[in-house]
PDB file of C-alpha atoms in Angstrom:
ATOM      1  CA  MET Z 923     -11.414  11.992 -15.598  1.00 81.00           C
ATOM      2  CA  TYR Z 924     -14.184   9.400 -14.597  1.00 94.00           C
ATOM      3  CA  ASN Z 925     -14.920  10.136 -11.258  1.00 97.00           C
ATOM      4  CA  LEU Z 926     -14.337   6.911 -10.429  1.00 98.00           C
ATOM      5  CA  LEU Z 927     -13.293   7.402  -6.735  1.00 98.00           C
ATOM      6  CA  LYS Z 928     -15.871   9.546  -6.260  1.00 98.00           C
ATOM      7  CA  GLY Z 929     -17.127   9.531  -2.124  1.00 98.00           C
ATOM      8  CA  LYS Z 930     -14.110   7.075  -1.611  1.00 98.00           C
ATOM      9  CA  ARG Z 931     -11.902   7.419   1.450  1.00 98.00           C
ATOM     10  CA  GLY Z 932      -8.479   6.601   2.408  1.00 98.00           C
ATOM     11  CA  ILE Z 933      -4.895   6.583   3.401  1.00 99.00           C
ATOM     12  CA  ILE Z 934      -1.880   7.133   1.214  1.00 98.00           C
ATOM     13  CA  PHE Z 935       1.416   5.900   2.774  1.00 98.00           C
ATOM     14  CA  GLY Z 936       4.830   7.250   1.747  1.00 96.00           C
ATOM     15  CA  ALA Z 937       4.230  10.572  -0.630  1.00 96.00           C
ATOM     16  CA  LEU Z 938       7.406  12.001  -0.298  1.00 92.00           C
ATOM     17  CA  ASP Z 939       8.260  14.244  -3.466  1.00 93.00           C
ATOM     18  CA  GLU Z 940       6.755  14.632  -6.825  1.00 94.00           C
ATOM     19  CA  ASN Z 941       8.774  11.611  -8.151  1.00 93.00           C
ATOM     20  CA  SER Z 942       7.141   9.331  -5.892  1.00 95.00           C
ATOM     21  CA  ILE Z 943       4.670   7.012  -6.884  1.00 97.00           C
ATOM     22  CA  ALA Z 944       2.407   7.400  -3.676  1.00 98.00           C
ATOM     23  CA  TRP Z 945       2.590  11.298  -4.757  1.00 97.00           C
ATOM     24  CA  LYS Z 946       1.404  10.380  -8.189  1.00 98.00           C
ATOM     25  CA  THR Z 947      -1.270   8.100  -6.983  1.00 98.00           C
ATOM     26  CA  ALA Z 948      -2.590  10.917  -4.376  1.00 98.00           C
ATOM     27  CA  GLU Z 949      -2.948  13.493  -7.259  1.00 98.00           C
ATOM     28  CA  ARG Z 950      -4.786  11.008  -9.348  1.00 98.00           C
ATOM     29  CA  VAL Z 951      -6.867   9.818  -6.437  1.00 98.00           C
ATOM     30  CA  HIS Z 952      -8.151  13.297  -5.806  1.00 98.00           C
ATOM     31  CA  GLU Z 953      -8.533  14.003  -9.720  1.00 98.00           C
ATOM     32  CA  GLU Z 954     -10.716  10.880  -9.429  1.00 98.00           C
ATOM     33  CA  GLY Z 955     -12.998  12.348  -6.860  1.00 98.00           C
ATOM     34  CA  GLY Z 956     -11.481  10.501  -3.533  1.00 98.00           C
ATOM     35  CA  LYS Z 957     -10.383  12.059  -0.223  1.00 98.00           C
ATOM     36  CA  PHE Z 958      -7.599  10.796   1.876  1.00 98.00           C
ATOM     37  CA  VAL Z 959      -5.041  11.672   4.725  1.00 98.00           C
ATOM     38  CA  LEU Z 960      -1.271  11.751   3.855  1.00 98.00           C
ATOM     39  CA  THR Z 961       1.328   9.733   6.247  1.00 97.00           C
ATOM     40  CA  ASN Z 962       4.679   9.402   6.815  1.00 95.00           C
ATOM     41  CA  ALA Z 963       7.466   8.798   9.037  1.00 91.00           C
ATOM     42  CA  PRO Z 964       8.473  12.176  10.724  1.00 87.00           C
ATOM     43  CA  VAL Z 965      12.126  11.849   9.056  1.00 82.00           C
ATOM     44  CA  ALA Z 966      10.602  11.477   5.713  1.00 79.00           C
ATOM     45  CA  MET Z 967       8.293  14.137   6.024  1.00 79.00           C
ATOM     46  CA  ARG Z 968      11.325  16.617   7.101  1.00 78.00           C
ATOM     47  CA  MET Z 969      13.106  15.332   3.808  1.00 76.00           C
ATOM     48  CA  GLY Z 970      10.230  15.612   1.275  1.00 76.00           C
ATOM     49  CA  GLN Z 971       7.312  18.296   0.435  1.00 92.00           C
ATOM     50  CA  ILE Z 972       4.639  16.351   1.891  1.00 94.00           C
ATOM     51  CA  LYS Z 973       2.836  19.641   3.116  1.00 94.00           C
ATOM     52  CA  ASN Z 974       2.857  20.786  -0.905  1.00 95.00           C
ATOM     53  CA  LEU Z 975       1.128  18.011  -1.687  1.00 97.00           C
ATOM     54  CA  ALA Z 976      -1.213  18.038   1.258  1.00 97.00           C
ATOM     55  CA  GLU Z 977      -2.104  21.532   0.115  1.00 96.00           C
ATOM     56  CA  LYS Z 978      -2.903  20.810  -3.484  1.00 97.00           C
ATOM     57  CA  THR Z 979      -5.288  17.984  -2.803  1.00 98.00           C
ATOM     58  CA  GLY Z 980      -6.817  19.705   0.024  1.00 98.00           C
ATOM     59  CA  SER Z 981      -5.613  16.798   2.500  1.00 98.00           C
ATOM     60  CA  GLU Z 982      -4.667  16.607   6.044  1.00 97.00           C
ATOM     61  CA  ILE Z 983      -1.182  15.078   6.974  1.00 97.00           C
ATOM     62  CA  ILE Z 984      -1.075  12.390  10.067  1.00 97.00           C
ATOM     63  CA  PRO Z 985       2.741  11.629  10.917  1.00 96.00           C
ATOM     64  CA  ALA Z 986       3.284   7.873  11.680  1.00 97.00           C
ATOM     65  CA  ASP Z 987       6.012   5.256  11.796  1.00 97.00           C
ATOM     66  CA  ALA Z 988       4.340   2.539  10.065  1.00 98.00           C
ATOM     67  CA  THR Z 989       6.435   0.108  12.312  1.00 98.00           C
ATOM     68  CA  ASN Z 990       4.885   1.444  15.325  1.00 98.00           C
ATOM     69  CA  MET Z 991       1.856  -0.298  16.402  1.00 98.00           C
ATOM     70  CA  ASP Z 992       0.836   2.800  18.408  1.00 98.00           C
ATOM     71  CA  ASP Z 993       1.297   5.308  15.466  1.00 98.00           C
ATOM     72  CA  LEU Z 994      -0.873   2.953  13.123  1.00 98.00           C
ATOM     73  CA  GLN Z 995      -3.822   3.240  15.700  1.00 98.00           C
ATOM     74  CA  ASN Z 996      -3.342   6.677  16.228  1.00 98.00           C
ATOM     75  CA  LEU Z 997      -3.379   7.394  12.533  1.00 98.00           C
ATOM     76  CA  VAL Z 998      -6.263   5.015  11.613  1.00 98.00           C
ATOM     77  CA  THR Z 999      -8.626   6.291  14.113  1.00 98.00           C
ATOM     78  CA  LYS Z1000      -7.695   9.716  13.168  1.00 98.00           C
ATOM     79  CA  ALA Z1001      -8.198   9.345   9.396  1.00 98.00           C
ATOM     80  CA  MET Z1002     -11.687   7.844   9.913  1.00 98.00           C
ATOM     81  CA  GLU Z1003     -12.541  10.850  12.424  1.00 98.00           C
ATOM     82  CA  ILE Z1004     -11.193  13.394   9.495  1.00 98.00           C
ATOM     83  CA  LEU Z1005     -12.355  11.786   6.445  1.00 98.00           C
ATOM     84  CA  GLY Z1006     -15.756  11.088   8.402  1.00 98.00           C
ATOM     85  CA  GLY Z1007     -16.558   7.249   8.493  1.00 98.00           C
ATOM     86  CA  LYS Z1008     -14.823   3.525   7.291  1.00 98.00           C
ATOM     87  CA  LEU Z1009     -11.989   3.660   4.454  1.00 99.00           C
ATOM     88  CA  ASP Z1010     -12.229   2.375   1.065  1.00 99.00           C
ATOM     89  CA  PHE Z1011      -8.531   2.451   0.051  1.00 99.00           C
ATOM     90  CA  VAL Z1012      -5.088   2.315   1.675  1.00 99.00           C
ATOM     91  CA  LEU Z1013      -1.801   2.691  -0.420  1.00 99.00           C
ATOM     92  CA  HIS Z1014       1.484   1.321   1.351  1.00 98.00           C
ATOM     93  CA  SER Z1015       4.268   2.749  -0.726  1.00 98.00           C
ATOM     94  CA  ILE Z1016       7.218   2.323   1.855  1.00 96.00           C
ATOM     95  CA  GLY Z1017      10.575   0.842   1.238  1.00 95.00           C
ATOM     96  CA  MET Z1018      14.017   1.197   2.897  1.00 95.00           C
ATOM     97  CA  SER Z1019      17.221  -1.108   3.308  1.00 96.00           C
ATOM     98  CA  VAL Z1020      20.208   0.501   5.219  1.00 97.00           C
ATOM     99  CA  ASN Z1021      22.675  -2.478   3.982  1.00 97.00           C
ATOM    100  CA  VAL Z1022      21.789  -0.710   0.394  1.00 95.00           C
ATOM    101  CA  ARG Z1023      22.282   2.895   1.865  1.00 94.00           C
ATOM    102  CA  LYS Z1024      25.783   2.024   3.262  1.00 96.00           C
ATOM    103  CA  ASN Z1025      26.912  -0.145   0.410  1.00 95.00           C
ATOM    104  CA  ILE Z1026      27.174  -3.043   2.085  1.00 97.00           C
ATOM    105  CA  PRO Z1027      26.932  -6.163  -0.302  1.00 96.00           C
ATOM    106  CA  TYR Z1028      24.384  -8.786   0.293  1.00 97.00           C
ATOM    107  CA  THR Z1029      26.868 -11.592   1.310  1.00 98.00           C
ATOM    108  CA  GLU Z1030      27.810  -9.498   4.067  1.00 98.00           C
ATOM    109  CA  SER Z1031      24.748  -7.929   5.265  1.00 98.00           C
ATOM    110  CA  ASN Z1032      24.657  -6.414   8.638  1.00 98.00           C
ATOM    111  CA  TYR Z1033      21.592  -8.269   9.944  1.00 98.00           C
ATOM    112  CA  VAL Z1034      20.699  -5.364  12.271  1.00 98.00           C
ATOM    113  CA  ASN Z1035      20.330  -3.507   9.310  1.00 98.00           C
ATOM    114  CA  THR Z1036      18.737  -6.215   7.616  1.00 98.00           C
ATOM    115  CA  GLU Z1037      15.976  -6.441  10.511  1.00 98.00           C
ATOM    116  CA  LYS Z1038      15.476  -2.599   9.912  1.00 98.00           C
ATOM    117  CA  GLY Z1039      14.682  -2.607   6.314  1.00 98.00           C
ATOM    118  CA  TRP Z1040      12.556  -5.783   6.525  1.00 98.00           C
ATOM    119  CA  ASP Z1041      10.433  -4.217   9.767  1.00 98.00           C
ATOM    120  CA  VAL Z1042       9.760  -0.902   7.537  1.00 98.00           C
ATOM    121  CA  SER Z1043       9.751  -2.595   4.214  1.00 98.00           C
ATOM    122  CA  ALA Z1044       7.661  -5.596   4.844  1.00 98.00           C
ATOM    123  CA  LEU Z1045       6.538  -6.332   8.434  1.00 98.00           C
ATOM    124  CA  SER Z1046       5.086  -2.763   8.081  1.00 98.00           C
ATOM    125  CA  PHE Z1047       2.298  -3.750   5.627  1.00 98.00           C
ATOM    126  CA  HIS Z1048       1.225  -6.690   7.769  1.00 98.00           C
ATOM    127  CA  LYS Z1049       1.454  -4.001  11.013  1.00 98.00           C
ATOM    128  CA  VAL Z1050      -0.839  -2.090   9.025  1.00 98.00           C
ATOM    129  CA  CYS Z1051      -3.263  -4.577   7.441  1.00 98.00           C
ATOM    130  CA  GLN Z1052      -3.836  -6.199  11.250  1.00 98.00           C
ATOM    131  CA  VAL Z1053      -4.649  -2.562  12.491  1.00 99.00           C
ATOM    132  CA  LEU Z1054      -7.181  -2.293   9.767  1.00 98.00           C
ATOM    133  CA  TYR Z1055      -8.491  -5.487  10.197  1.00 98.00           C
ATOM    134  CA  LYS Z1056      -8.882  -5.313  14.276  1.00 98.00           C
ATOM    135  CA  ASN Z1057     -10.466  -1.897  13.886  1.00 98.00           C
ATOM    136  CA  ASP Z1058     -12.768  -3.158  11.281  1.00 98.00           C
ATOM    137  CA  ALA Z1059     -11.858   0.160   9.397  1.00 98.00           C
ATOM    138  CA  MET Z1060     -12.557  -0.916   5.746  1.00 98.00           C
ATOM    139  CA  ASN Z1061     -15.681  -0.573   4.243  1.00 98.00           C
ATOM    140  CA  GLU Z1062     -16.788  -3.628   2.250  1.00 98.00           C
ATOM    141  CA  TRP Z1063     -15.005  -4.193  -1.498  1.00 98.00           C
ATOM    142  CA  GLY Z1064     -12.242  -1.722  -0.090  1.00 98.00           C
ATOM    143  CA  SER Z1065      -8.732  -2.219  -1.649  1.00 99.00           C
ATOM    144  CA  ILE Z1066      -5.268  -2.132   0.140  1.00 99.00           C
ATOM    145  CA  VAL Z1067      -2.520  -1.845  -2.231  1.00 99.00           C
ATOM    146  CA  ALA Z1068       1.239  -2.316  -1.733  1.00 98.00           C
ATOM    147  CA  LEU Z1069       3.928  -1.736  -4.331  1.00 98.00           C
ATOM    148  CA  THR Z1070       6.637  -4.137  -4.958  1.00 98.00           C
ATOM    149  CA  TYR Z1071       9.352  -5.267  -7.444  1.00 97.00           C
ATOM    150  CA  MET Z1072      10.174  -8.115  -9.571  1.00 96.00           C
ATOM    151  CA  ALA Z1073      13.268  -8.814  -7.293  1.00 96.00           C
ATOM    152  CA  ALA Z1074      10.999 -10.888  -5.474  1.00 97.00           C
ATOM    153  CA  GLN Z1075      10.858 -13.559  -8.305  1.00 97.00           C
ATOM    154  CA  ARG Z1076      14.180 -13.013 -10.048  1.00 95.00           C
ATOM    155  CA  THR Z1077      17.340 -12.211  -8.694  1.00 95.00           C
ATOM    156  CA  PHE Z1078      18.986  -8.633  -9.605  1.00 92.00           C
ATOM    157  CA  PRO Z1079      22.164  -8.944  -7.555  1.00 91.00           C
ATOM    158  CA  ASP Z1080      22.388  -4.919  -6.653  1.00 90.00           C
ATOM    159  CA  TYR Z1081      18.800  -5.072  -5.439  1.00 93.00           C
ATOM    160  CA  ASN Z1082      20.523  -6.442  -2.092  1.00 96.00           C
ATOM    161  CA  ASP Z1083      18.052  -7.725   0.554  1.00 98.00           C
ATOM    162  CA  MET Z1084      15.122  -5.320  -0.434  1.00 97.00           C
ATOM    163  CA  ALA Z1085      14.572  -8.744  -2.770  1.00 97.00           C
ATOM    164  CA  ASP Z1086      14.019 -10.351   0.128  1.00 98.00           C
ATOM    165  CA  ASN Z1087      11.808  -7.700   1.735  1.00 98.00           C
ATOM    166  CA  LYS Z1088       9.713  -7.744  -1.104  1.00 98.00           C
ATOM    167  CA  ALA Z1089       9.172 -11.537  -1.047  1.00 98.00           C
ATOM    168  CA  TYR Z1090       7.631 -11.294   2.230  1.00 98.00           C
ATOM    169  CA  LEU Z1091       5.562  -8.229   1.283  1.00 98.00           C
ATOM    170  CA  GLU Z1092       4.023 -10.408  -1.498  1.00 98.00           C
ATOM    171  CA  SER Z1093       3.549 -13.197   0.966  1.00 98.00           C
ATOM    172  CA  ILE Z1094       1.704 -10.974   3.294  1.00 98.00           C
ATOM    173  CA  ALA Z1095      -0.909  -9.651   0.825  1.00 98.00           C
ATOM    174  CA  ARG Z1096      -1.581 -13.141  -0.195  1.00 98.00           C
ATOM    175  CA  SER Z1097      -2.048 -14.240   3.610  1.00 98.00           C
ATOM    176  CA  PHE Z1098      -4.022 -11.273   5.073  1.00 98.00           C
ATOM    177  CA  GLY Z1099      -5.750 -11.026   1.605  1.00 98.00           C
ATOM    178  CA  TYR Z1100      -7.531 -14.404   2.476  1.00 98.00           C
ATOM    179  CA  PHE Z1101      -8.725 -13.502   5.727  1.00 98.00           C
ATOM    180  CA  PHE Z1102      -9.499  -9.773   4.689  1.00 98.00           C
ATOM    181  CA  GLY Z1103     -11.885 -11.319   1.660  1.00 98.00           C
ATOM    182  CA  LYS Z1104     -13.337 -13.738   3.819  1.00 98.00           C
ATOM    183  CA  ASP Z1105     -14.265 -11.890   6.939  1.00 98.00           C
ATOM    184  CA  LYS Z1106     -14.573  -8.287   5.628  1.00 98.00           C
ATOM    185  CA  LYS Z1107     -15.020  -8.467   1.875  1.00 98.00           C
ATOM    186  CA  VAL Z1108     -11.845  -6.293   1.132  1.00 98.00           C
ATOM    187  CA  ARG Z1109      -8.961  -6.968  -1.467  1.00 98.00           C
ATOM    188  CA  VAL Z1110      -5.283  -7.103  -0.744  1.00 99.00           C
ATOM    189  CA  ASN Z1111      -3.046  -6.606  -3.935  1.00 99.00           C
ATOM    190  CA  THR Z1112       0.359  -5.920  -4.466  1.00 99.00           C
ATOM    191  CA  ILE Z1113       1.869  -4.274  -7.708  1.00 98.00           C
ATOM    192  CA  SER Z1114       5.058  -5.253  -9.278  1.00 98.00           C
ATOM    193  CA  GLN Z1115       5.967  -2.041 -11.088  1.00 98.00           C
ATOM    194  CA  SER Z1116       9.161  -1.574 -13.677  1.00 97.00           C
ATOM    195  CA  PRO Z1117      12.420  -0.236 -12.112  1.00 95.00           C
ATOM    196  CA  THR Z1118      10.942   3.572 -11.482  1.00 93.00           C
ATOM    197  CA  ALA Z1119      12.969   6.958 -11.011  1.00 84.00           C
ATOM    198  CA  THR Z1120      12.156   7.318  -7.392  1.00 75.00           C
ATOM    199  CA  THR Z1121      14.080   8.878  -4.513  1.00 67.00           C
ATOM    200  CA  ALA Z1122      14.027   5.468  -2.775  1.00 63.00           C
ATOM    201  CA  GLY Z1123      14.742   3.730  -5.995  1.00 59.00           C
ATOM    202  CA  GLN Z1124      17.802   5.748  -6.738  1.00 60.00           C
ATOM    203  CA  GLY Z1125      19.450   4.748  -3.758  1.00 60.00           C
ATOM    204  CA  VAL Z1126      20.469   1.190  -5.490  1.00 66.00           C
ATOM    205  CA  LYS Z1127      23.558   0.624  -7.206  1.00 67.00           C
ATOM    206  CA  GLY Z1128      23.426   0.453 -10.845  1.00 70.00           C
ATOM    207  CA  PHE Z1129      20.003   1.767 -10.737  1.00 74.00           C
ATOM    208  CA  ASP Z1130      20.285   3.490 -14.251  1.00 82.00           C
ATOM    209  CA  GLY Z1131      21.245   0.015 -15.684  1.00 83.00           C
ATOM    210  CA  PHE Z1132      17.950  -1.064 -14.404  1.00 82.00           C
ATOM    211  CA  ILE Z1133      15.960   1.097 -15.978  1.00 92.00           C
ATOM    212  CA  ALA Z1134      17.848   1.101 -19.383  1.00 93.00           C
ATOM    213  CA  TYR Z1135      17.981  -2.611 -19.134  1.00 92.00           C
ATOM    214  CA  ALA Z1136      14.325  -3.174 -18.349  1.00 95.00           C
ATOM    215  CA  ASP Z1137      13.081  -0.466 -21.126  1.00 96.00           C
ATOM    216  CA  ALA Z1138      14.918  -2.570 -23.778  1.00 95.00           C
ATOM    217  CA  MET Z1139      13.583  -5.661 -22.717  1.00 96.00           C
ATOM    218  CA  SER Z1140       9.822  -4.491 -22.098  1.00 97.00           C
ATOM    219  CA  PRO Z1141       7.746  -4.941 -25.489  1.00 97.00           C
ATOM    220  CA  LEU Z1142       5.775  -1.569 -24.080  1.00 98.00           C
ATOM    221  CA  GLY Z1143       8.505   0.502 -22.526  1.00 97.00           C
ATOM    222  CA  ASN Z1144       9.206   0.625 -18.818  1.00 97.00           C
ATOM    223  CA  ALA Z1145       5.827   2.066 -16.473  1.00 98.00           C
ATOM    224  CA  THR Z1146       6.481   5.183 -15.409  1.00 97.00           C
ATOM    225  CA  ALA Z1147       5.359   6.690 -11.677  1.00 97.00           C
ATOM    226  CA  GLN Z1148       2.166   7.995 -13.320  1.00 98.00           C
ATOM    227  CA  ASP Z1149       1.283   4.745 -15.249  1.00 98.00           C
ATOM    228  CA  CYS Z1150       1.407   3.084 -11.852  1.00 98.00           C
ATOM    229  CA  ALA Z1151      -0.641   5.958 -10.145  1.00 98.00           C
ATOM    230  CA  ASN Z1152      -3.255   5.148 -13.015  1.00 98.00           C
ATOM    231  CA  TYR Z1153      -3.061   1.522 -12.185  1.00 98.00           C
ATOM    232  CA  THR Z1154      -3.462   1.914  -8.528  1.00 98.00           C
ATOM    233  CA  VAL Z1155      -6.803   3.958  -9.187  1.00 98.00           C
ATOM    234  CA  SER Z1156      -8.366   0.783 -11.299  1.00 98.00           C
ATOM    235  CA  LEU Z1157      -7.434  -1.129  -8.032  1.00 98.00           C
ATOM    236  CA  PHE Z1158      -8.725   1.321  -5.887  1.00 99.00           C
ATOM    237  CA  SER Z1159     -12.044   1.492  -7.964  1.00 98.00           C
ATOM    238  CA  ASP Z1160     -15.188  -0.734  -7.869  1.00 98.00           C
ATOM    239  CA  LEU Z1161     -14.211  -2.102 -11.084  1.00 98.00           C
ATOM    240  CA  THR Z1162     -11.532  -4.500 -10.040  1.00 98.00           C
ATOM    241  CA  ARG Z1163     -13.911  -5.914  -6.917  1.00 98.00           C
ATOM    242  CA  LYS Z1164     -13.009  -9.455  -7.248  1.00 98.00           C
ATOM    243  CA  VAL Z1165      -9.362  -8.953  -7.649  1.00 98.00           C
ATOM    244  CA  THR Z1166      -7.513 -10.009  -4.632  1.00 99.00           C
ATOM    245  CA  MET Z1167      -4.432 -12.065  -3.108  1.00 98.00           C
ATOM    246  CA  GLN Z1168      -2.381 -11.055  -6.421  1.00 98.00           C
ATOM    247  CA  ASN Z1169       0.937  -9.730  -7.546  1.00 98.00           C
ATOM    248  CA  LEU Z1170       0.263  -7.864 -10.502  1.00 98.00           C
ATOM    249  CA  PHE Z1171       3.031  -7.043 -13.060  1.00 98.00           C
ATOM    250  CA  HIS Z1172       3.125  -4.005 -14.146  1.00 98.00           C
ATOM    251  CA  ASP Z1173       6.024  -3.492 -16.043  1.00 98.00           C
ATOM    252  CA  GLY Z1174       5.431  -3.067 -19.838  1.00 98.00           C
ATOM    253  CA  GLY Z1175       5.627  -6.706 -20.639  1.00 98.00           C
ATOM    254  CA  PHE Z1176       8.996  -7.429 -18.982  1.00 97.00           C
ATOM    255  CA  SER Z1177       7.868 -10.142 -16.857  1.00 97.00           C
ATOM    256  CA  ASN Z1178       7.037 -12.338 -19.452  1.00 97.00           C
ATOM    257  CA  THR Z1179       9.790 -11.625 -22.101  1.00 97.00           C
ATOM    258  CA  GLY Z1180      12.603 -13.969 -22.416  1.00 95.00           C
ATOM    259  CA  VAL Z1181      14.736 -11.988 -24.317  1.00 92.00           C
ATOM    260  CA  SER Z1182      14.056  -8.779 -26.983  1.00 92.00           C
ATOM    261  CA  ASN Z1183      15.784  -7.821 -30.424  1.00 93.00           C
ATOM    262  CA  GLU Z1184      16.789  -5.069 -28.702  1.00 91.00           C
ATOM    263  CA  VAL Z1185      18.949  -6.674 -26.207  1.00 88.00           C
ATOM    264  CA  ILE Z1186      20.160  -9.461 -28.581  1.00 90.00           C
ATOM    265  CA  GLU Z1187      21.542  -6.444 -30.862  1.00 89.00           C
ATOM    266  CA  ARG Z1188      23.546  -4.795 -27.866  1.00 86.00           C
ATOM    267  CA  PHE Z1189      25.263  -8.127 -27.092  1.00 85.00           C
ATOM    268  CA  THR Z1190      25.895  -9.194 -30.752  1.00 87.00           C
ATOM    269  CA  LYS Z1191      28.012  -6.084 -32.191  1.00 70.00           C
TER     270      LYS Z1191
END
């Protein structure tokens, strides 16, 4: 390991189980010398094994509903108390669609469900940034990262309203990134990750097809959760100080590939 994050402090949202990108990232941050608090919504914590991760990394857990401003204020205040100062990194790895869970087609969206999913998956990122910004909770050259997916740019029919949520999420990174950069010298970016076999991802209809197709299209193959954790660590480090307001594709080359020989062969047999 390289001690890339030695002395750095942060918050990691969304670690559910060992398949999740947030979980892998927490492990890698720990290996690189970073310290952090873990957080998730109480209902998600009951579903996952976050306590095991906390024990493994010597971290404390602060439950918080990322859509609730009071919870976020408590989270940021307590995190700085526990860690002994301002923060250097934050990972937002949260996503949920009630319409997807209930197999409601995009053309028949239940808008109460849509608003809930938008609040959890996208607006929560603005709320997190706002609390960090108002509390001056980030050190200069700190890094805030959120996870997204290419359905924000291209149509994947079964990704449903999560595509809209991710597009909004990416816009927040650009817009809040401007103010964080000008006023605080803090970076805000999104990582557009390959389809990854996480608990959340597997809830999308036809997800195995997503993974297989992307893998066949990508010159380097799909990026795994572990690969994404490594990339996130690089964005938390001082090696990427001038990278901000970017949507960074981390997908083995999928985003720039029109078609691959493997896909052509599949359809010409």
